[in-house]
Coordinates of C-alpha atoms in Angstrom, one line a residue:
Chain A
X1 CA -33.8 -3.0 -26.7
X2 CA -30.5 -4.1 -25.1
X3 CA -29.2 -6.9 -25.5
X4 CA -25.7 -8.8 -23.7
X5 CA -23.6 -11.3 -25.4
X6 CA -21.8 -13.5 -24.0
X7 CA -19.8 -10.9 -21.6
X8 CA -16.8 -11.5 -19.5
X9 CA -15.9 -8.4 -16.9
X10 CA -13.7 -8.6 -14.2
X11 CA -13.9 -6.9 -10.8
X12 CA -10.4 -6.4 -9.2
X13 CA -8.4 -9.8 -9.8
X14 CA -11.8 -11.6 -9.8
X15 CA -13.6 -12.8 -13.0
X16 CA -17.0 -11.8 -11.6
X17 CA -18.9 -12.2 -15.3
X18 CA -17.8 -15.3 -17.1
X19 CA -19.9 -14.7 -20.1
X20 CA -23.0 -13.6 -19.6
X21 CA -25.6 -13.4 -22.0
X22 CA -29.5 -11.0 -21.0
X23 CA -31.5 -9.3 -23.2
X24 CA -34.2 -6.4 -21.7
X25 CA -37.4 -5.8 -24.6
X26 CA -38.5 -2.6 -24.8
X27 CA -41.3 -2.2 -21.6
X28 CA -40.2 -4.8 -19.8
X29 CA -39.3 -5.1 -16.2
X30 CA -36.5 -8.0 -16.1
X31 CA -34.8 -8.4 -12.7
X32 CA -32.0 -10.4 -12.3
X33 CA -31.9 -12.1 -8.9
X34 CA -28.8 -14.6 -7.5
X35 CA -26.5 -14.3 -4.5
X36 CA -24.1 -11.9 -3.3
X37 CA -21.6 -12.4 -5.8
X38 CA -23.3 -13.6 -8.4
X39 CA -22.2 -10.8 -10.8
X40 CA -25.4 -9.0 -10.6
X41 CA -24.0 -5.8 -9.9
X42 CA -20.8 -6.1 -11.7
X43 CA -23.3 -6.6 -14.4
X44 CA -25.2 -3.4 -14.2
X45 CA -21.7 -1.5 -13.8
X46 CA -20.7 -3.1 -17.3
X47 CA -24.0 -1.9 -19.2
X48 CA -24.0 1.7 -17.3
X49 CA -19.8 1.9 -18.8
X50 CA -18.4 1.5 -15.4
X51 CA -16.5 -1.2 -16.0
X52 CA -14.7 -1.8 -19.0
X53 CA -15.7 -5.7 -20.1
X54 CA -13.1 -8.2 -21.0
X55 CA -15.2 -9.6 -24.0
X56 CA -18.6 -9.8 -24.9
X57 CA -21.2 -7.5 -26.8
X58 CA -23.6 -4.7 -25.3
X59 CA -25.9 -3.1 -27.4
X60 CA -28.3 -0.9 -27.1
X61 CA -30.8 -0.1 -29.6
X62 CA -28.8 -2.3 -32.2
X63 CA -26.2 0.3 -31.0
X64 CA -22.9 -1.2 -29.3
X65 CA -22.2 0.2 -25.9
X66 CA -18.6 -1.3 -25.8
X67 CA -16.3 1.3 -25.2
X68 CA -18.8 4.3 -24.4
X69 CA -18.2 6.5 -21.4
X70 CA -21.0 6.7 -18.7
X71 CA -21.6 9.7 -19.6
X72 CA -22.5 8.9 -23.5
X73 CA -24.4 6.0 -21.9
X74 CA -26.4 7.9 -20.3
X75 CA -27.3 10.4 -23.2
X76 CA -28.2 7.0 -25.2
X77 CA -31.2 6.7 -22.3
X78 CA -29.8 4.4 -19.4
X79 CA -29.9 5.6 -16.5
X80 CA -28.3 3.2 -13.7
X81 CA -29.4 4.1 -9.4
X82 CA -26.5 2.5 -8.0
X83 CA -26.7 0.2 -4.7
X84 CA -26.2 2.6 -1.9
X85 CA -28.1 5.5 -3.5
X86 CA -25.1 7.7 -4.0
X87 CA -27.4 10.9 -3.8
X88 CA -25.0 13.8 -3.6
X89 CA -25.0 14.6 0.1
X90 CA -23.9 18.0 0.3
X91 CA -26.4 19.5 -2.5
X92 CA -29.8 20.2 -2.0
X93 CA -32.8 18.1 -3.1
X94 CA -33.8 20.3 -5.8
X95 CA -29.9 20.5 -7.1
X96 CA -30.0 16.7 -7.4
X97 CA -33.1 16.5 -9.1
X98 CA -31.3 19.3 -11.3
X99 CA -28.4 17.6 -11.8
X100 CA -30.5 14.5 -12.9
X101 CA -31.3 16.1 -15.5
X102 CA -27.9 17.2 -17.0
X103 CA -28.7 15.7 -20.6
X104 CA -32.1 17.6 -20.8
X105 CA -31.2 21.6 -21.6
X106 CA -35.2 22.4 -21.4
X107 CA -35.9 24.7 -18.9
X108 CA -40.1 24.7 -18.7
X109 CA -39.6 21.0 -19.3
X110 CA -37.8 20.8 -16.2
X111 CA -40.6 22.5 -14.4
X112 CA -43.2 20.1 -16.1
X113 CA -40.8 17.1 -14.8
X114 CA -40.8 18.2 -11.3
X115 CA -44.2 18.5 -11.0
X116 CA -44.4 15.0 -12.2
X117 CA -41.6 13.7 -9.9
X118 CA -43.5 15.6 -7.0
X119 CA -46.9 13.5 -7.8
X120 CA -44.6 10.3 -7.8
X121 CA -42.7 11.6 -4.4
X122 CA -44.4 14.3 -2.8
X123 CA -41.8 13.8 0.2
X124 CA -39.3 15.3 -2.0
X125 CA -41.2 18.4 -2.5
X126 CA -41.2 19.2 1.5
X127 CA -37.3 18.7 1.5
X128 CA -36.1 20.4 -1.6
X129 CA -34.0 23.0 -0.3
X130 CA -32.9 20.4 2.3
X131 CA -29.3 18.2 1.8
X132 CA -29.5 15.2 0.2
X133 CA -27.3 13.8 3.5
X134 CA -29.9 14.9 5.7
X135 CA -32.8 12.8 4.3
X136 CA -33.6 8.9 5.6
X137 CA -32.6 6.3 4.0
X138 CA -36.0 5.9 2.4
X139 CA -35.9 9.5 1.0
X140 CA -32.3 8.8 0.2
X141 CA -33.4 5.8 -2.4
X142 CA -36.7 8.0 -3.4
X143 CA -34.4 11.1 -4.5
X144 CA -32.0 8.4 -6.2
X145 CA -35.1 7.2 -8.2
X146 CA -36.3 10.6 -9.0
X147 CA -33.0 12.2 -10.0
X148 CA -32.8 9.0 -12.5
X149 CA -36.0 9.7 -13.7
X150 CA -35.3 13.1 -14.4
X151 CA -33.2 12.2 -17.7
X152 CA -36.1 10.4 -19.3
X153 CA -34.5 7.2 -19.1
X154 CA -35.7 4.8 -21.9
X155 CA -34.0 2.1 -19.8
X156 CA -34.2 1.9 -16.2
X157 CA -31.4 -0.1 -13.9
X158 CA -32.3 -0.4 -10.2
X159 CA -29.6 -2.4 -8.2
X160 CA -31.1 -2.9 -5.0
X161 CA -33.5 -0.6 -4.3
X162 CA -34.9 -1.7 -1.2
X163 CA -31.5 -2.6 0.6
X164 CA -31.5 -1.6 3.9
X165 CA -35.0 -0.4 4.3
X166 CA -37.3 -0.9 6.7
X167 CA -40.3 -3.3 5.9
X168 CA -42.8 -0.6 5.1
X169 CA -40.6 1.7 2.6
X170 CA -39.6 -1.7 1.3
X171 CA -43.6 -2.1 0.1
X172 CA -43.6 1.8 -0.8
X173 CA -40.6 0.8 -3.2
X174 CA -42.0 -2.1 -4.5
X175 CA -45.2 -0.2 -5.4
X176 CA -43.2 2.8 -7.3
X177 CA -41.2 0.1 -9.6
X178 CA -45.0 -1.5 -10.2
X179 CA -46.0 2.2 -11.1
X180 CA -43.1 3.2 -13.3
X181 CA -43.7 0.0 -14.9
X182 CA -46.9 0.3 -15.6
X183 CA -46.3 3.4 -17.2
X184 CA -44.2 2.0 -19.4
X185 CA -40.7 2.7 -18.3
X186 CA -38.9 -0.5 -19.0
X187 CA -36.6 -1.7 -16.0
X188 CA -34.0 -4.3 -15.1
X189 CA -34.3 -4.5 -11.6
X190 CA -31.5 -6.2 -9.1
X191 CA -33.1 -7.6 -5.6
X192 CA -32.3 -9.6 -3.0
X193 CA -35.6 -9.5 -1.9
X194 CA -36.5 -12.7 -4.2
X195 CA -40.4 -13.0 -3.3
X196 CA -41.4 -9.5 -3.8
X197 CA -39.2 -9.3 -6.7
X198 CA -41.1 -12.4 -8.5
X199 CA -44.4 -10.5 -8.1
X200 CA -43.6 -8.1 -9.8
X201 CA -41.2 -8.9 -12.7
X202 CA -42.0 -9.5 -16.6
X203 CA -38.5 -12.4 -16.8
X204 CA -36.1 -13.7 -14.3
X205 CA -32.7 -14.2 -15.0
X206 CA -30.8 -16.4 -11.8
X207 CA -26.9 -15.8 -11.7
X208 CA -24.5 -17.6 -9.8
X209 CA -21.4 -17.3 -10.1
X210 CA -21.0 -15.1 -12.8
X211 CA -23.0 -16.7 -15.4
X212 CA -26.8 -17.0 -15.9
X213 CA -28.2 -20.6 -14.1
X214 CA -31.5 -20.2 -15.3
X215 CA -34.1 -18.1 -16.9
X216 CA -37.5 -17.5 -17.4
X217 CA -40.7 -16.3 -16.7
X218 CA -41.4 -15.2 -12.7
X219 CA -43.9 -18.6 -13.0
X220 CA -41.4 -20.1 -14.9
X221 CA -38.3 -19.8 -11.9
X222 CA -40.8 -20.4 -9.4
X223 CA -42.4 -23.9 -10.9
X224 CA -38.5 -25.0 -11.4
X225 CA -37.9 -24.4 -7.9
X226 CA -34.2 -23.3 -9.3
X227 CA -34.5 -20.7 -6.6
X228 CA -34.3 -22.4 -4.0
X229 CA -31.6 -24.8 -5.5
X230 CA -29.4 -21.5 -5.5
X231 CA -29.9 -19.9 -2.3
X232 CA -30.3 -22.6 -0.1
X233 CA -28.4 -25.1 -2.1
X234 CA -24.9 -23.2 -1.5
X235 CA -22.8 -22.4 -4.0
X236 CA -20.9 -25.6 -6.2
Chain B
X1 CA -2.7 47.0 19.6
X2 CA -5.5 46.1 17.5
X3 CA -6.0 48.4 15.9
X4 CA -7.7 49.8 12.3
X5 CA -4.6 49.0 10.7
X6 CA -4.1 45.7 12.4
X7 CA -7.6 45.0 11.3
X8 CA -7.2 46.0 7.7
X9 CA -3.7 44.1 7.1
X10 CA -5.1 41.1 8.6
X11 CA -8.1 40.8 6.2
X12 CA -5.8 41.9 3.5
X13 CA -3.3 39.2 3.6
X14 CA -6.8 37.3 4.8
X15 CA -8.1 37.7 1.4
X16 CA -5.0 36.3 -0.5
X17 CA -4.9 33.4 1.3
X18 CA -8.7 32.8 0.7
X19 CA -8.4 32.8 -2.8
X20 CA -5.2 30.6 -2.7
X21 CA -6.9 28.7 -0.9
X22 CA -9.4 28.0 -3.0
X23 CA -7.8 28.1 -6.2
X24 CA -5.9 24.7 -4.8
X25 CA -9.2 22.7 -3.4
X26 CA -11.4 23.4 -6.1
X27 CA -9.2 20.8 -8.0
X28 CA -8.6 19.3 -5.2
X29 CA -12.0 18.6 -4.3
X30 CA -12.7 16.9 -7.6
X31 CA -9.5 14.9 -8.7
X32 CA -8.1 14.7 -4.9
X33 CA -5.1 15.8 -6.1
X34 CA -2.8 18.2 -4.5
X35 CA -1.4 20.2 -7.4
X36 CA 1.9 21.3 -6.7
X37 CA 2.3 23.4 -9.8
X38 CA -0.1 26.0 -8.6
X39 CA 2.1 28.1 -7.2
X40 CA 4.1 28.5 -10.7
X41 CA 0.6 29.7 -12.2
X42 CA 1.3 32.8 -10.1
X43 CA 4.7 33.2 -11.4
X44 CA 3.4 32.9 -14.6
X45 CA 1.2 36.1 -14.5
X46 CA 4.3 37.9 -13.2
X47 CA 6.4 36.8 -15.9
X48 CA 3.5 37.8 -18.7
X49 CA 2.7 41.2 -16.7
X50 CA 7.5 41.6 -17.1
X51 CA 7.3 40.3 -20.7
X52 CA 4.4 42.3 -21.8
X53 CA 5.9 45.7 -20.0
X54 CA 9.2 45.3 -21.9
X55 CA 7.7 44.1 -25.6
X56 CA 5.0 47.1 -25.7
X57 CA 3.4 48.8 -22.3
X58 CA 0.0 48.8 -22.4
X59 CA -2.8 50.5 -19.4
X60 CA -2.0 48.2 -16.2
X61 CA -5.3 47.1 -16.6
X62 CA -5.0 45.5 -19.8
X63 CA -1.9 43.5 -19.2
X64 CA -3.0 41.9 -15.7
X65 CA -6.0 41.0 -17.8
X66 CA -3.7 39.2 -20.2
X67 CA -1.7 38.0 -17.1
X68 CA -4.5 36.6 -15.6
X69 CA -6.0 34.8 -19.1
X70 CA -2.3 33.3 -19.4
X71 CA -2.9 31.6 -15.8
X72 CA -6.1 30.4 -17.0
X73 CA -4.8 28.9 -19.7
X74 CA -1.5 27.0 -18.0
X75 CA -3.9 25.8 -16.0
X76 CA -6.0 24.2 -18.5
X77 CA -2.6 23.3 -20.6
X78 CA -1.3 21.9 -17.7
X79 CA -4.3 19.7 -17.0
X80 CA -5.1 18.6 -20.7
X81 CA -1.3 17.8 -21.4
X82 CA -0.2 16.3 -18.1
X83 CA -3.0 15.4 -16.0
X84 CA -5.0 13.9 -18.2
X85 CA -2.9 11.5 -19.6
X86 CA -2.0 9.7 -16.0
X87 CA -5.4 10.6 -14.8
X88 CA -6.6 7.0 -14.8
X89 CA -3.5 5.6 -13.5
X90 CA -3.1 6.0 -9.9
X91 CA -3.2 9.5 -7.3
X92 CA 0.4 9.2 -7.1
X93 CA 1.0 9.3 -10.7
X94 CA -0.7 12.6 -10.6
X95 CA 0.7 14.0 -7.7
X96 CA 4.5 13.6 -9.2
X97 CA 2.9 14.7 -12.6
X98 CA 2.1 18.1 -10.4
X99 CA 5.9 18.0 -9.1
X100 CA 7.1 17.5 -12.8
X101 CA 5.1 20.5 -14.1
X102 CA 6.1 22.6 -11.4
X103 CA 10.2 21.9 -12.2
X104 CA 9.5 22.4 -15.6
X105 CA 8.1 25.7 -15.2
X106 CA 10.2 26.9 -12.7
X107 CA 13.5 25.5 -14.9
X108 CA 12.0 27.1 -17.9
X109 CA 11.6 30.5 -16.4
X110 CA 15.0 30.5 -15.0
X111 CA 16.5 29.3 -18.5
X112 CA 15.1 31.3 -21.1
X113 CA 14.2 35.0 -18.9
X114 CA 16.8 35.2 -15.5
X115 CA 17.5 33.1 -12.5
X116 CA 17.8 37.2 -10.9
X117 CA 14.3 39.0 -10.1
X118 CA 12.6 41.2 -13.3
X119 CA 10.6 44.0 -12.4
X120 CA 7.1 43.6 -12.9
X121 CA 4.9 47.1 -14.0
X122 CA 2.0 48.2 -11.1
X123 CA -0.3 50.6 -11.5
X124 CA 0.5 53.9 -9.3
X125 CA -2.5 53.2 -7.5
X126 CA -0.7 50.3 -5.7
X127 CA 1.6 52.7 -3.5
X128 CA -0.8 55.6 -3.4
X129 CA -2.8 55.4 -0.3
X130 CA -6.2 57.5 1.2
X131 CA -6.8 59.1 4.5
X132 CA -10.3 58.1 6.0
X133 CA -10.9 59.5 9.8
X134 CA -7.3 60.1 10.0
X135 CA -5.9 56.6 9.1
X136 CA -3.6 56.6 6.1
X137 CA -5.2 53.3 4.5
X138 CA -3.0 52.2 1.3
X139 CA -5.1 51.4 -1.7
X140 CA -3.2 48.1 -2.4
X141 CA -5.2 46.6 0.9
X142 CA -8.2 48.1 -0.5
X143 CA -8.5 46.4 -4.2
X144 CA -7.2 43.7 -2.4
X145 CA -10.3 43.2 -0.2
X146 CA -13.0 44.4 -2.8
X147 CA -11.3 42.2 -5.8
X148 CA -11.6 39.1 -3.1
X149 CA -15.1 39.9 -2.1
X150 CA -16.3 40.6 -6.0
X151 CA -14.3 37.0 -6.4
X152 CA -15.9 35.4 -3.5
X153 CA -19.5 36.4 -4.4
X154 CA -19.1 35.7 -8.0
X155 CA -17.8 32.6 -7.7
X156 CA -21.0 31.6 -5.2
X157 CA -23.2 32.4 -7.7
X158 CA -21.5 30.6 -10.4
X159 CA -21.4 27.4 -8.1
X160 CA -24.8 27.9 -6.5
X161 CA -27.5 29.0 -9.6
X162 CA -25.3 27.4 -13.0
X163 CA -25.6 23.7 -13.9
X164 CA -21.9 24.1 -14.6
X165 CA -21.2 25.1 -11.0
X166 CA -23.6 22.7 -9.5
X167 CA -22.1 19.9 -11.6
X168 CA -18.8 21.3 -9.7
X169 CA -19.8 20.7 -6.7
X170 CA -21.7 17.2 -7.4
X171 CA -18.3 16.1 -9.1
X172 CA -16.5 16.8 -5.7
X173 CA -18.8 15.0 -3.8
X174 CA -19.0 11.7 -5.6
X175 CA -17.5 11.8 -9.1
X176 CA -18.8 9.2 -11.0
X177 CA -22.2 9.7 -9.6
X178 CA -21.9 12.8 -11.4
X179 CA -20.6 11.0 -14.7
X180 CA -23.6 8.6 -14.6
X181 CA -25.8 12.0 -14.5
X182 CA -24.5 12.4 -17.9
X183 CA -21.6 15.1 -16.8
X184 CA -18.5 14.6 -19.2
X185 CA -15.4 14.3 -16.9
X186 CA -13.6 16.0 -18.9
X187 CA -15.4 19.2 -19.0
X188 CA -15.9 19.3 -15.1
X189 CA -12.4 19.0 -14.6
X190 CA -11.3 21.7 -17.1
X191 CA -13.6 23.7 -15.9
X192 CA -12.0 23.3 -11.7
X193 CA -8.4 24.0 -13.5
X194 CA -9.4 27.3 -15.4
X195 CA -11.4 28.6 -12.2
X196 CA -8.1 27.6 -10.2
X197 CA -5.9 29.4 -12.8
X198 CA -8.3 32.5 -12.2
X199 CA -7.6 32.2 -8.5
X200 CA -4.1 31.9 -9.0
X201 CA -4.2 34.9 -11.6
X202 CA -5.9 37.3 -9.6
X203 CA -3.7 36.7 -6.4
X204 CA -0.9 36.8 -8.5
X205 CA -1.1 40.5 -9.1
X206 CA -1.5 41.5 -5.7
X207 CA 1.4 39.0 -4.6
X208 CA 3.6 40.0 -7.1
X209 CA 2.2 43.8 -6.4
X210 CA 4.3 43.2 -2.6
X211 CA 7.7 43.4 -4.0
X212 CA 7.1 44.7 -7.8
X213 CA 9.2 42.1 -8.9
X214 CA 9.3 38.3 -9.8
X215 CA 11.7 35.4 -9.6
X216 CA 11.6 31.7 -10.9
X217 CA 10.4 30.3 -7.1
X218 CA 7.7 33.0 -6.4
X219 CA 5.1 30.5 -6.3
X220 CA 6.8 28.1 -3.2
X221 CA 5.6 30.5 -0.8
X222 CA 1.5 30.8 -1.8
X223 CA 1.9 26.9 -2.8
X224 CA 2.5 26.6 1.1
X225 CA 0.0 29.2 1.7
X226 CA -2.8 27.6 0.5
X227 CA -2.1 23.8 1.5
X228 CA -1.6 25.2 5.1
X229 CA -4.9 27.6 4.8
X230 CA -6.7 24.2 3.4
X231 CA -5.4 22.2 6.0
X232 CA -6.4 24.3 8.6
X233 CA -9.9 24.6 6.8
X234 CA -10.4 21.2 6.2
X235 CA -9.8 20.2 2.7
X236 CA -13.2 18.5 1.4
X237 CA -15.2 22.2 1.5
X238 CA -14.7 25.1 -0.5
X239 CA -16.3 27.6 2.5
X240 CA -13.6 25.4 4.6
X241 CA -11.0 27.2 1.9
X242 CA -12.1 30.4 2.8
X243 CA -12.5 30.0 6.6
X244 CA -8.4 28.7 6.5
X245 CA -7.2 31.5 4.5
X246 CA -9.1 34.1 6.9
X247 CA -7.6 32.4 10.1
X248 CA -4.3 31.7 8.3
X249 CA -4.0 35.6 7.4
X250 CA -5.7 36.9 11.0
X251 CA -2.7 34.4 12.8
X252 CA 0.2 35.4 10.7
X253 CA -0.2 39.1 11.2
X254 CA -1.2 39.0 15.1
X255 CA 1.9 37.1 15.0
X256 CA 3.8 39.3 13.2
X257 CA 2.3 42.3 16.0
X258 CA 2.8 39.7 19.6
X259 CA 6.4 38.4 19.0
X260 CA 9.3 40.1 20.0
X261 CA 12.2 41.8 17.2
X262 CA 14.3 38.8 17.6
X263 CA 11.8 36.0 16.7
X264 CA 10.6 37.6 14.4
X265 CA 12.5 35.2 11.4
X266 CA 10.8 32.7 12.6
X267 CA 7.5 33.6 11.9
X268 CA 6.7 30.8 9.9
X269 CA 7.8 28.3 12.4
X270 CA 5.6 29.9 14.9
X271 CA 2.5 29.9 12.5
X272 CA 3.1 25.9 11.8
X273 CA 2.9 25.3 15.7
X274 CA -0.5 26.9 15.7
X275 CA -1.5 24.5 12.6
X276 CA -0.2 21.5 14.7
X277 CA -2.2 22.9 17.4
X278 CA -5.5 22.8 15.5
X279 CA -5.3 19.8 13.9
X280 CA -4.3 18.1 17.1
X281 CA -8.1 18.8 18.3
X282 CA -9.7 19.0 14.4
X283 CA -7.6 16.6 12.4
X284 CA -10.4 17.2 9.5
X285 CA -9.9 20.9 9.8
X286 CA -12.1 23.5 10.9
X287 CA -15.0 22.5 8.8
X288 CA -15.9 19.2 7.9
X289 CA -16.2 18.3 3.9
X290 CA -18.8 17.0 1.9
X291 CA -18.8 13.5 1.3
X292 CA -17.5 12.7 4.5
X293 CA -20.9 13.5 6.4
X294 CA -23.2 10.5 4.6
X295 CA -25.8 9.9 6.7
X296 CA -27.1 6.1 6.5
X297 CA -30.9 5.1 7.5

């Protein structure tokens, strides 16, 4: 379904992708994992059309994404929740859910995907005529989710979902990505949180330093014990 | 001393600089750009309403229509011909762009009509006035309000209930948030240029309407307006817009009424010491922006 080839991006002065090469099947939940500046996020930023790449390939779909604006990215079915949620803070819940579903024009539709969203959060269904600003940071990351969801996304990219949350939304998030992936939404998923996001992923890919160390199966990285080579190793 | 008339100048001049205002943060809001060449949008409509009453005179209400359409569409010109092009590049790019378009259209006024002031047509309405419980009000003041408030409320509609006006305000919170929600860029900030060529339209009329007449530099005077009005509103909120154009109008008049013949002149200088004064205790303005209030938990 998407696939990466050999992609170089820079972030600032830095070279923070020194060719990378992923590939996400279609109902798959992939998470890339690695320390802070790995390139995980510079990755993410790439695919969703960001960041314009050096050199490489993205495609989507057999379709290349090189060049595209974020916002024809997103009409080709990737939807990308940024780390740090980025909700807008000074609309309401219910006009981010609505503006999360810009690319879909289908009024009762919309109504049908509320009452979906509101099965998945039914939080958000107390606060929607409240400010995105004023929610917690767990509602925060749930309404980030949701307004995603809203486009039908036929790819999913999380980049840290559970940053910054405490242990027990951590476990709610960790359950909803389980759910959406059950349903078949597929997902490429950025964590720190390296256990939980073993559990729960299809295939691993570990960056560091810009370029893919290792990958594999969740069994696969955890037999290796490439892991723990990365994060407690230090970096070469 | 306060009285009716007081009142009903105060709001008047009020109004204008609430719709200035605006005009200016609604692109600001989005591109952060301060555009510099707003004011010539209003010169604009008073060269099309001069050019129009000489070439064929048509109902009043016809040409300040057309007047209003030809801000509209500077504005978008301006934006899709200058703007865009250095959009990517840097803020300051932009921001001399906005001084570049402003010379040109000021230099292009003064070279092919008049460096001297051309009379610009008004309806007779404009210096007719009506009696209500024995106050002459002049009918000027009273389009002036009721355009603002129709303008005001329209506007809050269009930016509270349409996707286009929610996308608006989404793009001035966090704007490529609103890109990755599948918003083209382009299209949002078109759509804050033609809404700020309305504003800048519609006040033009009435600010052109004070003297009946219209020079090459009409527009440095609401340019300062409305950057003062934002400043003193706060310049990340639209309602902040509004609040600083009210004050700004509500201080200049009760200026104009509480200081003596002589310092009269020096109005202006007396209005800027009251700006200093509020931003010394709100240096965000009156009321604080969007974007700025993130809560994190």
């Amino acid at each position: 379904m998407l696939r990466v080839e050999n992609l170089q991006a820079s972030y600032g002065a830095i070279l923070a992708l020194k060719g990378i090469s992923i590939e996400v099947n279609e109902g798959e939940l992939v998470a890339l994992i690695g320390v802070n500046g790995a390139g995980k996020t510079t990755l993410l930023s790439t695919i969703a059309g960001i960041l314009r790449p050096i050199s490489g390939k993205i495609s989507f779909r057999g379709e290349s994404l090189i060049g595209k604006s974020p916002e024809d990215i997103v009409r080709k079915g990737i939807s990308l929740v940024p780390e740090g949620r980025d909700i807008f803070s000074s609309l309401t819940v219910e006009e981010n859910l609505r503006m999360g579903a810009f690319v879909r024009r289908d009024r009762l539709e919309y109504q049908r995907d509320l009452e979906k969203i509101f099965a998945l959060f039914p939080i958000l269904k107390q606060r929607l005529n409240q400010l995105g600003g004023t929610l917690s940071g767990g509602e925060q990351q749930q309404l980030a989710i949701a307004r995603a969801l809203m486009s039908h996304p036929s790819l999913l990219m999380l980049d840290e979902p559970s940053l910054g949350l405490a242990p027990a939304l951590v476990d709610q998030i960790f359950e909803l990505i389980t759910t959406l992936h059950q349903q078949g939404t597929t997902i490429l998923l950025v964590e720190q949180n390296v256990d939980r996001t073993l559990e729960i992923a299809d295939r691993v890919y570990l960056l560091q330093t810009g370029k893919v160390k290792f990958s594999g199966t969740a069994a696969e990285v955890r037999h290796q014990g490439e892991v723990e080579k990365v994060y407690l190793g230090g970096i070469e | 001393m306060l009285s009716v008339e007081f009142l009903l100048n105060a709001i008047t001049l009020g109004s204008l600089c609430a719709l200035l205002a605006l005009g200016l943060v609604i692109v600001y809001g989005i591109l952060k750009l301060v555009n510099f060449a707003y004011g010539e949008l209003i010169m604009i409509t008073g060269y099309t309403l001069y050019l129009l009453n000489s070439a064929a005179p048509l109902p009043w209400l016809v040409m300040a229509l057309i007047g209003v359409l030809v801000a509209m569409f500077t504005s978008y010109s301006t934006e899709l011909v200058a703007f865009r092009p250095v959009r990517t590049k840097s803020l300051t790019a932009m921001l001399i762009t906005s001084f570049a378009v402003s010379t040109l259209l000021q230099n292009a006024a003064l070279l092919l009509i008049s460096p001297r002031a051309r009379a610009v047509p008004l309806p007779k309405l404009f210096s007719a006035s009506v009696t209500i419980l024995g106050i002459a009000i002049p009918w000027r003041n009273i389009l002036t309000i009721l355009t603002s408030l129709i303008l005001l409320v329209g506007l809050t509609l269009l930016l509270k209930k349409t996707i286009l006006g929610i996308a608006l305000r989404a793009a001035a919170d966090n704007f490529q948030m609103t890109r990755l929600m599948g918003v083209p860029a382009n299209m949002v900030i078109s759509a804050a240029f033609v809404l700020s060529g309305l504003m800048a339209g519609i006040v033009g009329l009435f600010w052109v309407g004070r003297t009946a007449s219209v020079t090459p530099t009409i527009g440095g005077a609401p340019l300062l307006i409305a950057f003062v009005a934002t400043v003193i509103g706060g310049m990340n909120s639209l309602v902040g817009a509004v609040v600083g154009g009210y004050i700004y109008g509500v201080i200049f008049s009760f200026l104009g009424v509480m200081l003596p013949q002589s310092l009269l002149d020096y109005r202006e200088a007396f209005m800027f010491l009251v700006v200093i004064l509020i931003l010394l205790f709100r240096p965000e303005g009156l009321i604080r922006g969007a974007g700025t209030g993130e809560r994190v938990g």
